[in-house]
PDB file of C-alpha atoms in Angstrom:
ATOM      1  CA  UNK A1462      61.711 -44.271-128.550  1.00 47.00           C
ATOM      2  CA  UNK A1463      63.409 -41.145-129.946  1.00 49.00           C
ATOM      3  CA  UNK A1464      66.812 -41.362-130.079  1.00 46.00           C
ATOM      4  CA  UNK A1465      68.105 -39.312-127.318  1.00 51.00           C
ATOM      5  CA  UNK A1466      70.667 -37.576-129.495  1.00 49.00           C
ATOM      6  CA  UNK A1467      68.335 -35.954-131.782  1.00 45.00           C
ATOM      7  CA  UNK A1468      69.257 -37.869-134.895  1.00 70.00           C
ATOM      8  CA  UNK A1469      68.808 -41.298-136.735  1.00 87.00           C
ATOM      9  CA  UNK A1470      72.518 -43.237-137.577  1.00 93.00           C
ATOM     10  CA  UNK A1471      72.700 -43.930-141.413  1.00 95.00           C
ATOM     11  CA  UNK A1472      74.759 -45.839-144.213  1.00 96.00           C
ATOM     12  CA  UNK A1473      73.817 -46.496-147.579  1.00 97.00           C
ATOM     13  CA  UNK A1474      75.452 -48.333-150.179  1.00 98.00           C
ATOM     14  CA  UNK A1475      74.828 -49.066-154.072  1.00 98.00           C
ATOM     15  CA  UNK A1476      76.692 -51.470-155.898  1.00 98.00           C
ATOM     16  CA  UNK A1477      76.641 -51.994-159.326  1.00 98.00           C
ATOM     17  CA  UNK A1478      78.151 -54.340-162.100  1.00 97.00           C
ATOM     18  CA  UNK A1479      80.395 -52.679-164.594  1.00 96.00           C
ATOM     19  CA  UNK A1480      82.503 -54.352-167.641  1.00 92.00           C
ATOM     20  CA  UNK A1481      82.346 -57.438-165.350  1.00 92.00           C
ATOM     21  CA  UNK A1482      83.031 -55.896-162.210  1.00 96.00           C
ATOM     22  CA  UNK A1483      81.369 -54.555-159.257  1.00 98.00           C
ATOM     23  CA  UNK A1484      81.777 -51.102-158.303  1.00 97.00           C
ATOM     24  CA  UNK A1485      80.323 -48.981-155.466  1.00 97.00           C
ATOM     25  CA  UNK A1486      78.444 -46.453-157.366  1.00 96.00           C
ATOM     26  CA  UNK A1487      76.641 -44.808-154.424  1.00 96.00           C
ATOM     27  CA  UNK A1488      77.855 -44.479-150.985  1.00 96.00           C
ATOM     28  CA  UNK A1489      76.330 -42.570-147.804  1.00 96.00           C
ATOM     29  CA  UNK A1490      76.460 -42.007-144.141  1.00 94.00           C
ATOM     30  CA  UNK A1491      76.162 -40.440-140.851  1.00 92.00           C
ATOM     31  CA  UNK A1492      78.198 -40.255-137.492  1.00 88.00           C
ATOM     32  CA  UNK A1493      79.325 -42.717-135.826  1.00 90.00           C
ATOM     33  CA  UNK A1494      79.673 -44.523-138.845  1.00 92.00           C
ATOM     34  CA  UNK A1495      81.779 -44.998-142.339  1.00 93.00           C
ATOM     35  CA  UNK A1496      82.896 -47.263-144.565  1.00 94.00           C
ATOM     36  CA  UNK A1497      86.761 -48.990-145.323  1.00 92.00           C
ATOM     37  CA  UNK A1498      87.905 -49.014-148.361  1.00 93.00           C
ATOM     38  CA  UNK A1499      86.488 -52.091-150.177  1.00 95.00           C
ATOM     39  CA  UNK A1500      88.017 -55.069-150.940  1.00 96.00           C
ATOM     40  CA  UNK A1501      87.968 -56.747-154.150  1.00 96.00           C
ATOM     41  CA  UNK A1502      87.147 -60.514-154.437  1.00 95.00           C
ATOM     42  CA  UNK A1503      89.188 -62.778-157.248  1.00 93.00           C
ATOM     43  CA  UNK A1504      85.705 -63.400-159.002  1.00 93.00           C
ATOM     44  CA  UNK A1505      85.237 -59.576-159.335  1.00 95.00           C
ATOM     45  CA  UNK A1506      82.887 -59.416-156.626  1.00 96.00           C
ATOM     46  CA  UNK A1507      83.517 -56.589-153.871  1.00 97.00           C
ATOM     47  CA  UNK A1508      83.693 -56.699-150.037  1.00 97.00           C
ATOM     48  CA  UNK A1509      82.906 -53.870-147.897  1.00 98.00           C
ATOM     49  CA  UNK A1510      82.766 -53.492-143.805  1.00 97.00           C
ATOM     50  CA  UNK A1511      81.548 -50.680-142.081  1.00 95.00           C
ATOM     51  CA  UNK A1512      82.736 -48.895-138.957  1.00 93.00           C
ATOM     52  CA  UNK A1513      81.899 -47.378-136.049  1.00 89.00           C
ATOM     53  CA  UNK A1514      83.239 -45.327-133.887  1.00 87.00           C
ATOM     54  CA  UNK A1515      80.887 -45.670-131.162  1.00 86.00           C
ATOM     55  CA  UNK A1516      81.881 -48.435-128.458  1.00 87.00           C
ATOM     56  CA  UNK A1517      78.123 -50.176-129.360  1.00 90.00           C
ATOM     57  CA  UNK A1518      74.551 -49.905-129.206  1.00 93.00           C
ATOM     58  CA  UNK A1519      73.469 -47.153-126.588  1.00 92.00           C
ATOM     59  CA  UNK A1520      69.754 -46.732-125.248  1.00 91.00           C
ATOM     60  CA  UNK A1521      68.108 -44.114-127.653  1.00 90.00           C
ATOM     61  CA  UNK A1522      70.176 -45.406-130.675  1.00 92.00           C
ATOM     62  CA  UNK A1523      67.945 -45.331-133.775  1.00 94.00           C
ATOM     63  CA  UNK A1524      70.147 -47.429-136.861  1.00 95.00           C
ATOM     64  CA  UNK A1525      68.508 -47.393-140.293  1.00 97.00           C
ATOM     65  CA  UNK A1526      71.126 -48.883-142.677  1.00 98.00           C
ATOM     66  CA  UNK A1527      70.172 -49.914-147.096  1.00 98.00           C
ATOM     67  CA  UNK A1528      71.778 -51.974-149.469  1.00 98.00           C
ATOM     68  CA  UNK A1529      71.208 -52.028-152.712  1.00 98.00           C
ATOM     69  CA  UNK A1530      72.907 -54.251-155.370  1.00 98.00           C
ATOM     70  CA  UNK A1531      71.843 -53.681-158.458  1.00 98.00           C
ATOM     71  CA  UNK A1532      72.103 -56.502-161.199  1.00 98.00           C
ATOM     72  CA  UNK A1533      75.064 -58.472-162.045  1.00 98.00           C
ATOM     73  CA  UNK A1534      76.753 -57.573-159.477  1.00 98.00           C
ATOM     74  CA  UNK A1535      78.389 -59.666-156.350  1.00 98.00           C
ATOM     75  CA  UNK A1536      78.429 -57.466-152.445  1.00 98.00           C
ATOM     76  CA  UNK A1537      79.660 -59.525-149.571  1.00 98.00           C
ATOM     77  CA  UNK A1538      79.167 -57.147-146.063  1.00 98.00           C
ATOM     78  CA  UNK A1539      80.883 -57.688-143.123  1.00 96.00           C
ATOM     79  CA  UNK A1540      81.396 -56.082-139.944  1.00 94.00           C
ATOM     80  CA  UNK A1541      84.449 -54.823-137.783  1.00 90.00           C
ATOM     81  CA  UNK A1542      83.654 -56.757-134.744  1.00 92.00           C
ATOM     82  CA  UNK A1543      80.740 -58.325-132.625  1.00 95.00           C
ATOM     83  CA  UNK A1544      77.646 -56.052-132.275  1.00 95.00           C
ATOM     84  CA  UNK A1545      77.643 -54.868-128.697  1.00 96.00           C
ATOM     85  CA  UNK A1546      74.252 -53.739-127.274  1.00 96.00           C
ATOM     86  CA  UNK A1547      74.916 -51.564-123.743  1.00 95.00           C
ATOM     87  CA  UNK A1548      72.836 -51.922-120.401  1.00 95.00           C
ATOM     88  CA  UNK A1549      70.144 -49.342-120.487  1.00 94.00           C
ATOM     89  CA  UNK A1550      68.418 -48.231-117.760  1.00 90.00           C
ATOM     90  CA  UNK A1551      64.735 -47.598-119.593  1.00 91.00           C
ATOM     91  CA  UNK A1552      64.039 -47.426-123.080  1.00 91.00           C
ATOM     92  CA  UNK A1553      65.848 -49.138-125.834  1.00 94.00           C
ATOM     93  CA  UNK A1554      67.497 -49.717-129.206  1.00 94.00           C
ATOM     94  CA  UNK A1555      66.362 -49.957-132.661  1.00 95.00           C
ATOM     95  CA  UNK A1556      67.933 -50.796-136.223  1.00 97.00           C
ATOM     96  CA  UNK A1557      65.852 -51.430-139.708  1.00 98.00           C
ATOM     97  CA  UNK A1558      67.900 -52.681-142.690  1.00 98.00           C
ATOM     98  CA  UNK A1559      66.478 -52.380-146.362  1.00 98.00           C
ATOM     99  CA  UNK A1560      68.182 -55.243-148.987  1.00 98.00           C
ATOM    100  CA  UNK A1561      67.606 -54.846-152.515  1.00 98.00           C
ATOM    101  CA  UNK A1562      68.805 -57.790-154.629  1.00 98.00           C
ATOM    102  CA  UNK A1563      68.223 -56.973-158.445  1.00 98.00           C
ATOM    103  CA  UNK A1564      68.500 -60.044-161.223  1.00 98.00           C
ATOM    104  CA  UNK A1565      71.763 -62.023-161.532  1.00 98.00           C
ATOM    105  CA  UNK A1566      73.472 -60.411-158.355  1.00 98.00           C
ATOM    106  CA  UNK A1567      74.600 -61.722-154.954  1.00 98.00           C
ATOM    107  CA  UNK A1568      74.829 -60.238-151.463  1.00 98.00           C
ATOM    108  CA  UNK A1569      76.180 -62.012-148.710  1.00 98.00           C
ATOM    109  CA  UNK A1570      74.850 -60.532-145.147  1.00 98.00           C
ATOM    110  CA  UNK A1571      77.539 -62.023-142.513  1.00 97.00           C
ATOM    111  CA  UNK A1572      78.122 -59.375-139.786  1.00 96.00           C
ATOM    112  CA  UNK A1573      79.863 -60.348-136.693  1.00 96.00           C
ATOM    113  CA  UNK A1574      77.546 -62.014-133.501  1.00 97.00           C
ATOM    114  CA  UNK A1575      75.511 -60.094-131.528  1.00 98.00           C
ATOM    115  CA  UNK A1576      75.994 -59.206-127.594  1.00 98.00           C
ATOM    116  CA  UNK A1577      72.988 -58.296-125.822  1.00 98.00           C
ATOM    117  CA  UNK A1578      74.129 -57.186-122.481  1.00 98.00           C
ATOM    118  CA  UNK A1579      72.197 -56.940-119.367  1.00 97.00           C
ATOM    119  CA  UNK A1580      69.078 -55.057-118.826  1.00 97.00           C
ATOM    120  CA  UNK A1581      69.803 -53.966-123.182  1.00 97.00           C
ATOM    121  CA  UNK A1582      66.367 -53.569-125.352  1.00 97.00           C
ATOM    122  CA  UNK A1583      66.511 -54.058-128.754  1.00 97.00           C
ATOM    123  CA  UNK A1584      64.168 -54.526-131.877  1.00 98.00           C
ATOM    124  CA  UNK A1585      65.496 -55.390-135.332  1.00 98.00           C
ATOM    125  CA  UNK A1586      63.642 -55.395-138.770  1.00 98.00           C
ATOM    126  CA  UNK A1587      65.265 -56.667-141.982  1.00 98.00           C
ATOM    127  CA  UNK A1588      63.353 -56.277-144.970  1.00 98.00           C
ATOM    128  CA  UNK A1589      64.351 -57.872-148.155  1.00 98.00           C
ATOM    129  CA  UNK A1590      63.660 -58.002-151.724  1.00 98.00           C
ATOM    130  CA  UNK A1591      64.877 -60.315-153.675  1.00 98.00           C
ATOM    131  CA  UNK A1592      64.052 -59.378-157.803  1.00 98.00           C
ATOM    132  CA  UNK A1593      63.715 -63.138-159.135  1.00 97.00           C
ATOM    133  CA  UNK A1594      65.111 -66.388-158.861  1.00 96.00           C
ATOM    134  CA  UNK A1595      68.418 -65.381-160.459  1.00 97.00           C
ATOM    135  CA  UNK A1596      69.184 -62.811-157.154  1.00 98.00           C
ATOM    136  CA  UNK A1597      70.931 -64.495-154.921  1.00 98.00           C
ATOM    137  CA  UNK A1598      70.922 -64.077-151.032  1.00 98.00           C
ATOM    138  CA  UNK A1599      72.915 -65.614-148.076  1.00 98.00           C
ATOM    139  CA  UNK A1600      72.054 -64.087-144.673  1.00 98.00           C
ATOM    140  CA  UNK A1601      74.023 -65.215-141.364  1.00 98.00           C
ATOM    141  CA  UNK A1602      72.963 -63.972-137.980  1.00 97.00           C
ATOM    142  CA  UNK A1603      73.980 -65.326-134.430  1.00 98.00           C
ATOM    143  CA  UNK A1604      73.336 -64.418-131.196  1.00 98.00           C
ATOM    144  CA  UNK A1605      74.864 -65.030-128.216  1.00 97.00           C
ATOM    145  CA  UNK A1606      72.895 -65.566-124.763  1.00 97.00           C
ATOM    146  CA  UNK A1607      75.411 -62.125-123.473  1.00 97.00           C
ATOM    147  CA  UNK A1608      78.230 -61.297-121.073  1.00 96.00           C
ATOM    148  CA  UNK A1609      78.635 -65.264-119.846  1.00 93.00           C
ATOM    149  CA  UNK A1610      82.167 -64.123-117.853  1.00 92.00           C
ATOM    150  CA  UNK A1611      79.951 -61.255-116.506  1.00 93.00           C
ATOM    151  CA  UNK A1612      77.120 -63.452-115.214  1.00 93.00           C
ATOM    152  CA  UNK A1613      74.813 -61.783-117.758  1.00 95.00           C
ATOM    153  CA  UNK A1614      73.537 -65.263-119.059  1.00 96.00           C
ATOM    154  CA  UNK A1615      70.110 -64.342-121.120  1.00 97.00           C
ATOM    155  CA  UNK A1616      70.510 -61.159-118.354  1.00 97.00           C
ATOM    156  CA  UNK A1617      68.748 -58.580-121.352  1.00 98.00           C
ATOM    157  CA  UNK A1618      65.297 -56.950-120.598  1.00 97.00           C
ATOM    158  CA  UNK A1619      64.028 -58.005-124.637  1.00 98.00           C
ATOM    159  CA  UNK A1620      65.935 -58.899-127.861  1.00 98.00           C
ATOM    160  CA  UNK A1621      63.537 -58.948-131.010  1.00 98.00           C
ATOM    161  CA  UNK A1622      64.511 -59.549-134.677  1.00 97.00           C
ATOM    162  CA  UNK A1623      62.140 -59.840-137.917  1.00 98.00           C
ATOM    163  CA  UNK A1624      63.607 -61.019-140.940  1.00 98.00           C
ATOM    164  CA  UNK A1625      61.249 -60.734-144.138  1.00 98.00           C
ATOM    165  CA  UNK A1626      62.289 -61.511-147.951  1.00 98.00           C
ATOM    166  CA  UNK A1627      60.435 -61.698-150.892  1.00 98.00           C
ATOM    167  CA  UNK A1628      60.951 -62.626-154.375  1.00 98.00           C
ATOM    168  CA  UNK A1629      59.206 -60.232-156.598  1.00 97.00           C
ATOM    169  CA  UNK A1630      55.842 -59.375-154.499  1.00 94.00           C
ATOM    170  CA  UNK A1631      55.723 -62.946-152.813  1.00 97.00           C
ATOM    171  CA  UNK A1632      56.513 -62.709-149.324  1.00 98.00           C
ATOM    172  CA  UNK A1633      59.160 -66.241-149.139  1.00 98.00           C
ATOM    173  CA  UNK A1634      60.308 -66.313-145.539  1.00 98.00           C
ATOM    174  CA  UNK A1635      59.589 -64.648-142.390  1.00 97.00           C
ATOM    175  CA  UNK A1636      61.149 -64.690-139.081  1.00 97.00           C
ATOM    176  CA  UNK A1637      59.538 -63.312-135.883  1.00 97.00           C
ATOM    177  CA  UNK A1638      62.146 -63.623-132.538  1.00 96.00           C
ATOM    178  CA  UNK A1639      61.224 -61.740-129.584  1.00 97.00           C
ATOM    179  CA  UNK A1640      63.070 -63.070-126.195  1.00 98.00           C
ATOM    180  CA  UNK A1641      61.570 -61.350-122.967  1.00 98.00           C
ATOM    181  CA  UNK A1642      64.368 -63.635-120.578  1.00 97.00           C
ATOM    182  CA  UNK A1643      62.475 -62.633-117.686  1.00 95.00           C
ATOM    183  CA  UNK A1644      58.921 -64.059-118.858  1.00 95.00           C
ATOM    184  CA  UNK A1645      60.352 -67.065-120.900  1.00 94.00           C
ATOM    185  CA  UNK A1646      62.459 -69.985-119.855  1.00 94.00           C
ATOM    186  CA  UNK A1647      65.491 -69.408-121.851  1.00 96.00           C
ATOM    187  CA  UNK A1648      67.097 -72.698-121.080  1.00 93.00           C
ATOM    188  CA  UNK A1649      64.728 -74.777-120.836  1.00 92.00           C
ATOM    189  CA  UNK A1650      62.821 -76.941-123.334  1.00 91.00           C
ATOM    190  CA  UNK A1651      61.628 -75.773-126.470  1.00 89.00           C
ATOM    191  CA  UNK A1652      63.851 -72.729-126.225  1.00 94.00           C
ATOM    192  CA  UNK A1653      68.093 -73.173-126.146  1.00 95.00           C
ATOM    193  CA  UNK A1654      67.977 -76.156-123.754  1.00 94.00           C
ATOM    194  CA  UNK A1655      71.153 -75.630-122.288  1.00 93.00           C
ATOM    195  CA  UNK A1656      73.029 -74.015-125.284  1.00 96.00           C
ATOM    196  CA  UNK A1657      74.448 -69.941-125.307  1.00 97.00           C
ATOM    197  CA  UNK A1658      74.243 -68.896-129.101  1.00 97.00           C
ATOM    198  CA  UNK A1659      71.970 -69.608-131.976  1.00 97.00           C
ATOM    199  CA  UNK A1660      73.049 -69.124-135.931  1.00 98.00           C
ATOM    200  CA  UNK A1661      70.058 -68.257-138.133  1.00 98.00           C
ATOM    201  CA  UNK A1662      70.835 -68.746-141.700  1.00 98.00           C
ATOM    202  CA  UNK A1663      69.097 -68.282-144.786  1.00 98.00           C
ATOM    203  CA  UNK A1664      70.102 -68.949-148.678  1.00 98.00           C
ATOM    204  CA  UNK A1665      68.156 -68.317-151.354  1.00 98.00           C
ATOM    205  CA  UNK A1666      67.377 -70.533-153.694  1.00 93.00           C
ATOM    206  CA  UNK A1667      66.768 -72.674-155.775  1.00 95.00           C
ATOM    207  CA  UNK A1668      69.084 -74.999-153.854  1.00 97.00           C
ATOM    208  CA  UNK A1669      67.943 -77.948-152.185  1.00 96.00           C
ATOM    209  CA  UNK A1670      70.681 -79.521-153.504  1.00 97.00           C
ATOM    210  CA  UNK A1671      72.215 -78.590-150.712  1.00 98.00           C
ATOM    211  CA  UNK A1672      70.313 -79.815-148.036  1.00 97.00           C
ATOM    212  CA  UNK A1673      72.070 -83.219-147.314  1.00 97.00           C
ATOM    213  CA  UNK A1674      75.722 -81.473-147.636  1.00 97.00           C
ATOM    214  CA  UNK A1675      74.466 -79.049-145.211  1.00 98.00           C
ATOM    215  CA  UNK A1676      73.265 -82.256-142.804  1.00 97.00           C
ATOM    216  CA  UNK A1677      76.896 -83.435-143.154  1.00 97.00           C
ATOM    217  CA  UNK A1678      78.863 -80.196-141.991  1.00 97.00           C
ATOM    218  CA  UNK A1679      76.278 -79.730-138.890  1.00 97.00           C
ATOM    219  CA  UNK A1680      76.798 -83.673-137.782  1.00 95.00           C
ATOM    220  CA  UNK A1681      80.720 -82.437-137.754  1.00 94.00           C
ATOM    221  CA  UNK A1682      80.293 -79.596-135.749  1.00 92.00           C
ATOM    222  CA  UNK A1683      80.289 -78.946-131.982  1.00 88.00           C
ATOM    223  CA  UNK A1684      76.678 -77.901-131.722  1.00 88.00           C
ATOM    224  CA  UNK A1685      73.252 -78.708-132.681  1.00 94.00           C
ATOM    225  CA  UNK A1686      70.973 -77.816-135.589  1.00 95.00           C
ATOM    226  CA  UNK A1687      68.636 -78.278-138.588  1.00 96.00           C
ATOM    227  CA  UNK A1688      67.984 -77.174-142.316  1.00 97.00           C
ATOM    228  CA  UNK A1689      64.262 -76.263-143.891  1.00 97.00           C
ATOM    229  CA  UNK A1690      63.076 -76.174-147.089  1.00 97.00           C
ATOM    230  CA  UNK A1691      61.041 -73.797-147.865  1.00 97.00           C
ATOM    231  CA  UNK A1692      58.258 -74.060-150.949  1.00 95.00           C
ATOM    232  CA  UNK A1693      60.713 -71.938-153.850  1.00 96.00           C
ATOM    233  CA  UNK A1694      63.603 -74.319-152.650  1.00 97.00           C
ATOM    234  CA  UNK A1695      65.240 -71.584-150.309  1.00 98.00           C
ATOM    235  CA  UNK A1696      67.072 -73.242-146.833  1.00 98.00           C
ATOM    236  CA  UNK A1697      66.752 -71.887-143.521  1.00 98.00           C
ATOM    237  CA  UNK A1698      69.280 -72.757-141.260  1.00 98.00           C
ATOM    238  CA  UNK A1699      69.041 -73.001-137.397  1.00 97.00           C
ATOM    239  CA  UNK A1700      72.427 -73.887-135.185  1.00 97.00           C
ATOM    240  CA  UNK A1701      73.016 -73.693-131.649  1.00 97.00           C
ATOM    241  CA  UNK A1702      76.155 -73.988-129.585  1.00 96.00           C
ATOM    242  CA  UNK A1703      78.203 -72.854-126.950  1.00 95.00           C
ATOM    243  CA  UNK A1704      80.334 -70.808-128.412  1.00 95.00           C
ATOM    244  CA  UNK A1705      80.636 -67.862-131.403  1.00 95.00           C
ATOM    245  CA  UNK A1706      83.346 -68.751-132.638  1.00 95.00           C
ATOM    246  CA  UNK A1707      82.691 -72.446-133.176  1.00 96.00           C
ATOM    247  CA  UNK A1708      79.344 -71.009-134.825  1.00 97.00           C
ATOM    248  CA  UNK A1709      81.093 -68.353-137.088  1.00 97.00           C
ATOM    249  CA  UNK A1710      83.104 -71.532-138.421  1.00 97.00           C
ATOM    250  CA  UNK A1711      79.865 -74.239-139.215  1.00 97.00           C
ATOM    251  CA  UNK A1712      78.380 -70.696-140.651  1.00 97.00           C
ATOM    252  CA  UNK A1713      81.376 -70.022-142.944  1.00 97.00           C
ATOM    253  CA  UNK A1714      81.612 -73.727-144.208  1.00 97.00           C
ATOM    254  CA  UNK A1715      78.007 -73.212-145.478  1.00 98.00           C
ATOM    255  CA  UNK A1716      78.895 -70.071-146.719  1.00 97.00           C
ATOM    256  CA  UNK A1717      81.371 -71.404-148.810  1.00 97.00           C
ATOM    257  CA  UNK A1718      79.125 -74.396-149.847  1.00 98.00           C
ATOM    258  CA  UNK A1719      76.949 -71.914-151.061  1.00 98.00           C
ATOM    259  CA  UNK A1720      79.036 -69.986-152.744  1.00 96.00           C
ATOM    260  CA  UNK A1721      80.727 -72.830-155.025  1.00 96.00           C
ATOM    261  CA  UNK A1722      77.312 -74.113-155.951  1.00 97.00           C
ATOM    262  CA  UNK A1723      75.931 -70.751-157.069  1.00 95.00           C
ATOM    263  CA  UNK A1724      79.123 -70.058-159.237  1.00 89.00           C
TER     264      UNK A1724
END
């Protein structure tokens, strides 16, 4: 659908290593958005969150957002708060996110959960490209079920998500999510069997190493989940539970796993 505004939203961001630090060398974007300052990490590494001045996700919204970190360098993106996506009437929502992950740099993708409220349409594409082994990748992504204290439990018209990454020109992961609440039985077996949010997360790899300490934090945590891996020794990581917050935690611990091995 054409955005009903006449334009697409934008943000692009380059970061770069330099003398052992990373720098943004290229930065871009478009109404309603901009970027903070960023923050620099102890290790070198910078952290950046973008921010909108829109209340959310309106019907017509078009989103194309790149990041590119070129090699050496270490990008951690956040976001300012959860990702609200408005009730729409007809039509719907779209965003498409381009990663670029050149050799020996990091990016870690952990923006805040996702709302889908009722009657909201909304298809996401992430494409990434990872450059070799030596680029390193961590994406988190949770969704909740929507409004719960509004009665808008799996209430959307269609939430849809693909997720691709490759290493060089091999295609090493793909997820395809498309919920249509009112044709599938949201709660019911073989879908969230009771539970309100879902964590997807993904780290690249080689780090099966992992797997079992993984195992560990999910037995400790309030919900439910399991870890994959995948034939280059990249994890995929799939939690659900009743709660974002309690998610954003289990996600962060992982995170931080993660991190410490890679370094």
């Amino acid at each position: 659908m054409e955005n009903q505004f006449g334009k697409t939203s934008r943000l692009s961001v380059t970061a770069v290593c330099r003398g052992g630090r990373t720098i943004l060398d290229d930065v871009s974007f478009t109404a309603p958005y901009k970027l903070m300052k960023p923050f620099v990490k102890p290790n070198g590494g910078v952290q950046i969150m973008p921010v909108c001045a829109s209340a959310g996700i309106m019907r017509g919204d078009t989103q194309e957002f790149a990041y590119h970190v070129g090699a050496g360098a270490e990008l951690e993106v956040l976001s300012q708060s959860f990702d609200k996506i408005h009730k729409m009437d007809s039509g719907s929502a779209s965003r498409h996110i381009r990663i670029e992950v050149e050799p020996d740099a990091v990016l870690y993708y952990a923006p805040q959960p996702v709302i889908p409220f009722a009657q909201s349409a909304f298809d996401s594409v992430m494409d990434i490209h990872l450059a070799d082994a030596s680029a390193r990748f961590f994406l988190q992504d949770i969704l909740s079920c929507g409004r719960i204290a509004y009665d808008e439990r799996f209430a959307y018209r269609r939430f849809s998500s693909r997720v691709n990454i490759r290493r060089g020109e091999e295609l090493i992961y793909r997820d395809n999510t498309r919920y249509e609440p009112d044709r599938m039985p949201m709660e019911g077996i073989g879908m969230y069997e009771g539970y309100t949010h879902m964590a997807s997360l993904f780290l690249s790899g080689p780090c099966t190493a992992l797997q079992q300490p993984i195992w560990d934090i999910l037995e400790q945590s309030e919900g439910e989940g399991g870890v994959t891996a995948l034939a280059q020794g990249d994890l995929a990581v799939r939690i659900f539970g009743r709660r974002a917050q309690q998610l954003q935690q289990t996600a962060e611990s992982i995170r931080q796993l993660y991190e410490e091995y890679i370094n």
